[in-house]
XYZ file of N, CA and C in Angstrom:
390
model
N 200.597 128.218 39.034
C 199.614 127.631 38.112
C 199.683 126.115 38.229
N 198.528 125.507 38.486
C 198.463 124.052 38.641
C 198.314 123.404 37.273
N 199.080 122.354 37.080
C 198.978 121.575 35.852
C 198.908 120.104 36.203
N 197.990 119.394 35.557
C 197.816 117.960 35.789
C 198.032 117.227 34.470
N 198.816 116.163 34.524
C 199.098 115.387 33.327
C 198.802 113.919 33.614
N 197.818 113.375 32.889
C 197.465 111.963 33.041
C 198.238 111.118 32.039
N 198.440 109.870 32.394
C 199.052 108.913 31.479
C 198.591 107.513 31.856
N 198.785 106.577 30.927
C 198.515 105.178 31.233
C 197.256 104.611 30.609
N 196.500 105.425 29.904
C 195.303 104.895 29.268
C 195.659 103.959 28.123
N 194.639 103.310 27.575
C 194.863 102.400 26.466
C 193.672 101.511 26.240
N 193.889 100.467 25.463
C 192.838 99.516 25.137
C 193.157 98.170 25.762
N 192.140 97.532 26.299
C 192.328 96.257 26.969
C 191.047 95.437 26.825
N 191.172 94.141 26.909
C 190.001 93.281 26.871
C 189.360 93.210 28.251
N 188.091 92.881 28.267
C 187.372 92.741 29.530
C 188.101 91.747 30.435
N 188.185 92.124 31.702
C 188.912 91.316 32.662
C 190.354 91.734 32.842
N 190.824 92.583 31.963
C 192.206 93.039 32.022
C 192.407 94.171 33.009
N 193.632 94.693 33.025
C 194.019 95.733 33.976
C 194.749 96.871 33.278
N 194.616 98.043 33.849
C 195.373 99.216 33.432
C 195.718 100.030 34.676
N 196.785 100.798 34.582
C 197.176 101.683 35.685
C 197.357 103.088 35.145
N 196.586 103.992 35.678
C 196.669 105.389 35.295
C 197.520 106.156 36.298
N 198.189 107.177 35.802
C 198.967 108.073 36.658
C 198.551 109.506 36.389
N 198.637 110.330 37.424
C 198.365 111.752 37.281
C 199.424 112.508 38.069
N 200.244 113.259 37.359
C 201.290 114.046 37.987
C 200.868 115.502 38.038
N 200.936 116.085 39.224
C 200.542 117.471 39.412
C 201.764 118.350 39.619
N 201.729 119.517 39.036
C 202.758 120.524 39.280
C 202.075 121.813 39.713
N 202.851 122.657 40.400
C 202.285 123.921 40.856
C 201.566 123.844 42.178
N 201.658 122.702 42.876
C 201.035 122.568 44.200
C 202.007 123.007 45.282
N 201.460 123.511 46.384
C 202.289 123.876 47.530
C 202.495 122.634 48.397
N 203.738 122.350 48.720
C 204.056 121.128 49.458
C 203.515 121.145 50.885
N 203.182 122.314 51.402
C 202.691 122.413 52.778
C 201.169 122.453 52.841
N 200.505 122.297 51.727
C 199.049 122.343 51.689
C 198.471 120.972 51.404
N 197.258 120.760 51.907
C 196.538 119.529 51.611
C 195.727 119.707 50.337
N 195.580 118.625 49.613
C 194.772 118.648 48.397
C 193.958 117.371 48.293
N 192.831 117.478 47.645
C 192.059 116.300 47.266
C 192.287 116.092 45.775
N 192.860 114.965 45.434
C 193.060 114.634 44.018
C 192.131 113.491 43.656
N 191.502 113.611 42.519
C 190.445 112.674 42.172
C 190.524 112.239 40.722
N 189.929 111.103 40.475
C 189.729 110.595 39.126
C 188.238 110.686 38.790
N 187.959 111.255 37.656
C 186.614 111.288 37.092
C 186.666 110.608 35.732
N 185.509 110.249 35.213
C 185.464 109.683 33.873
C 184.200 110.137 33.158
N 184.304 110.149 31.850
C 183.157 110.546 31.040
C 183.069 109.645 29.821
N 181.989 108.916 29.749
C 181.723 108.057 28.606
C 180.929 108.844 27.566
N 180.982 108.439 26.315
C 180.239 109.155 25.269
C 178.759 109.255 25.602
N 178.234 110.465 25.524
C 176.820 110.679 25.771
C 176.404 110.672 27.226
N 177.367 110.563 28.114
C 177.051 110.519 29.545
C 177.725 111.682 30.268
N 177.218 111.970 31.463
C 177.812 113.008 32.280
C 179.116 112.513 32.916
N 179.953 113.473 33.230
C 181.197 113.128 33.922
C 180.865 112.671 35.340
N 181.518 111.599 35.781
C 181.237 111.033 37.093
C 182.513 110.781 37.879
N 182.397 110.879 39.188
C 183.534 110.615 40.041
C 183.833 109.132 40.137
N 185.105 108.780 40.176
C 185.541 107.392 40.235
C 186.209 107.082 41.578
N 187.225 107.880 41.919
C 187.957 107.655 43.166
C 188.726 108.907 43.520
N 188.956 109.106 44.821
C 189.791 110.232 45.219
C 190.622 109.891 46.440
N 191.650 110.705 46.658
C 192.566 110.488 47.766
C 193.180 111.819 48.145
N 193.423 112.010 49.423
C 194.010 113.256 49.902
C 195.523 113.213 49.733
N 196.080 114.348 49.373
C 197.510 114.466 49.106
C 198.177 115.287 50.187
N 199.426 114.910 50.496
C 200.255 115.605 51.486
C 199.797 115.344 52.915
N 199.083 114.238 53.140
C 198.786 113.819 54.504
C 199.207 112.361 54.653
N 199.379 111.943 55.885
C 199.608 110.530 56.154
C 198.265 109.879 56.467
N 198.029 108.749 55.906
C 196.749 108.087 56.135
C 195.665 108.732 55.303
N 194.491 108.887 55.903
C 193.351 109.420 55.166
C 192.586 108.300 54.506
N 191.382 108.614 54.097
C 190.497 107.601 53.519
C 190.267 107.872 52.049
N 190.618 106.946 51.188
C 190.238 107.094 49.781
C 188.754 106.774 49.616
N 188.116 107.388 48.663
C 186.705 107.154 48.394
C 186.540 106.647 46.971
N 185.535 105.792 46.797
C 185.302 105.162 45.504
C 183.828 105.235 45.130
N 183.583 105.325 43.848
C 182.228 105.140 43.356
C 181.840 103.678 43.546
N 180.566 103.446 43.801
C 180.105 102.066 44.029
C 180.432 101.160 42.849
N 180.401 101.713 41.655
C 180.604 100.912 40.449
C 182.026 100.367 40.314
N 182.971 100.921 41.064
C 184.370 100.479 40.927
C 184.930 99.880 42.212
N 184.164 99.900 43.282
C 184.652 99.352 44.545
C 185.043 97.890 44.389
N 186.197 97.541 44.933
C 186.682 96.169 44.850
C 187.452 95.867 43.581
N 187.392 96.776 42.596
C 188.112 96.561 41.340
C 189.201 97.616 41.125
N 188.949 98.831 41.551
C 189.891 99.939 41.367
C 190.520 100.298 42.701
N 191.779 100.712 42.644
C 192.488 101.168 43.838
C 193.215 102.460 43.523
N 192.970 103.485 44.321
C 193.668 104.762 44.150
C 194.792 104.829 45.182
N 195.941 105.324 44.759
C 197.082 105.465 45.651
C 197.813 106.761 45.319
N 198.805 107.091 46.103
C 199.499 108.372 45.905
C 200.977 108.243 46.227
N 201.732 109.194 45.696
C 203.124 109.411 46.081
C 203.205 110.879 46.469
N 203.157 111.153 47.765
C 203.146 112.533 48.235
C 204.372 113.318 47.781
N 205.511 112.658 47.740
C 206.752 113.355 47.395
C 206.792 113.775 45.932
N 206.006 113.098 45.096
C 206.016 113.400 43.660
C 204.724 114.054 43.192
N 203.832 114.380 44.145
C 202.534 114.988 43.783
C 201.842 114.182 42.692
N 201.836 112.884 42.877
C 201.296 111.987 41.859
C 200.302 111.022 42.485
N 199.210 110.797 41.791
C 198.278 109.755 42.203
C 198.158 108.726 41.096
N 197.705 107.555 41.480
C 197.587 106.437 40.558
C 196.189 105.830 40.682
N 195.760 105.187 39.627
C 194.514 104.445 39.663
C 194.782 103.078 39.050
N 194.827 102.075 39.897
C 194.980 100.697 39.431
C 193.595 100.150 39.147
N 193.372 99.771 37.906
C 192.058 99.307 37.478
C 192.165 97.843 37.087
N 191.505 97.002 37.852
C 191.498 95.563 37.597
C 190.106 95.099 37.221
N 190.023 93.903 36.672
C 188.723 93.328 36.285
C 187.901 94.334 35.481
N 188.527 94.926 34.516
C 187.862 95.975 33.736
C 186.690 95.414 32.946
N 185.670 96.254 32.809
C 184.457 95.889 32.104
C 184.245 96.854 30.944
N 183.496 96.458 29.923
C 183.228 97.377 28.818
C 182.604 98.689 29.289
N 181.823 98.641 30.339
C 181.197 99.874 30.836
C 182.188 100.811 31.522
N 183.420 100.387 31.704
C 184.459 101.277 32.219
C 185.062 102.137 31.112
N 184.687 101.871 29.875
C 185.207 102.648 28.751
C 184.805 104.108 28.892
N 185.801 104.987 28.861
C 185.553 106.418 29.058
C 186.872 107.167 28.919
N 186.762 108.481 28.875
C 187.942 109.321 29.055
C 188.074 109.569 30.557
N 189.232 109.290 31.093
C 189.488 109.445 32.519
C 190.257 110.739 32.745
N 189.733 111.546 33.668
C 190.320 112.839 33.980
C 190.810 112.856 35.424
N 191.903 113.536 35.629
C 192.407 113.810 36.961
C 192.038 115.246 37.319
N 191.718 115.479 38.588
C 191.344 116.821 39.037
C 191.855 117.035 40.450
N 191.997 118.304 40.827
C 192.510 118.624 42.158
C 191.700 119.745 42.799
N 191.498 119.628 44.100
C 190.781 120.619 44.893
C 191.586 120.884 46.153
N 191.566 122.108 46.653
C 192.264 122.411 47.887
C 191.586 121.763 49.075
N 192.383 121.303 50.056
C 191.822 120.650 51.226
C 191.722 119.142 51.040
N 191.432 118.462 52.137
C 191.345 117.007 52.079
C 190.039 116.572 51.414
N 190.012 115.306 51.031
C 188.813 114.753 50.408
C 187.746 114.475 51.470
N 186.509 114.602 51.063
C 185.366 114.230 51.880
C 184.584 113.138 51.161
N 183.697 112.501 51.894
C 182.928 111.409 51.300
C 182.128 111.890 50.088
N 181.690 113.145 50.106
C 180.874 113.657 49.014
C 181.683 114.322 47.914
N 182.990 114.309 48.023
C 183.826 115.019 47.038
C 183.590 114.519 45.623
N 183.433 113.223 45.463
C 183.296 112.663 44.116
C 182.021 113.111 43.420
N 181.056 113.586 44.173
C 179.807 114.042 43.561
C 179.796 115.545 43.343
N 180.891 116.207 43.673
C 180.950 117.679 43.580
C 181.993 118.108 42.554
N 181.688 117.935 41.277
C 182.629 118.318 40.227
C 183.028 119.778 40.340
N 182.104 120.613 40.769
C 182.371 122.039 40.855
C 183.399 122.421 41.900
N 183.703 121.503 42.832
C 184.715 121.793 43.836
C 186.117 121.764 43.229
N 186.265 121.081 42.109
C 187.577 120.844 41.516
C 187.866 121.911 40.454
N 188.878 122.715 40.717
C 189.173 123.858 39.854
C 190.144 123.538 38.729
N 190.950 122.534 38.920
C 191.988 122.226 37.934
C 191.825 120.802 37.439
N 191.927 120.649 36.129
C 191.690 119.360 35.483
C 192.808 119.041 34.497
N 193.054 117.755 34.328
C 193.973 117.320 33.292
C 193.272 117.234 31.946
N 194.029 116.819 30.942
C 193.499 116.771 29.595
C 192.711 115.483 29.320
N 192.863 114.511 30.178
C 192.159 113.247 30.026
C 192.966 112.197 29.288
N 192.658 110.942 29.594
C 193.290 109.819 28.916
C 192.210 108.777 28.619
N 192.238 108.246 27.416
C 191.188 107.324 26.960
C 191.452 105.916 27.490
N 190.405 105.308 28.030
C 190.429 103.901 28.424
C 189.324 103.195 27.649
N 189.698 102.172 26.909
C 188.734 101.416 26.110
C 188.809 99.953 26.497
N 187.668 99.395 26.895
C 187.598 97.994 27.301
C 186.681 97.270 26.326
N 187.212 96.292 25.665
C 186.435 95.538 24.677
C 185.957 94.226 25.280
N 184.806 93.784 24.799
C 184.221 92.538 25.338
C 184.713 91.326 24.578
């Protein structure tokens, strides 16, 4: 059984930074996974933010256009953990951030395919004030 636990959310002023973590359990160490960050703001649909392949060397992380140059996704393969470093935060980044996992490596279109991701974390709130 896969379990994802996010941490690191909080409140910050515009221009500030936060770092989110997502620790996964129940994954097979010999399998590839796509782990991703999604977010959902009040009254809006859930959207993909960034993703990265787990248990491979190299690979290409993918980002939503709205966060490119400000957010960086990284991983620790040995700990089944991914991170999201969020810099230059804006009020429009305010949302609940969710971690999700899908079998196989990430593709360029993974962030737009919520249905590909079978397992989700409980979410962590990020609030950016102006």
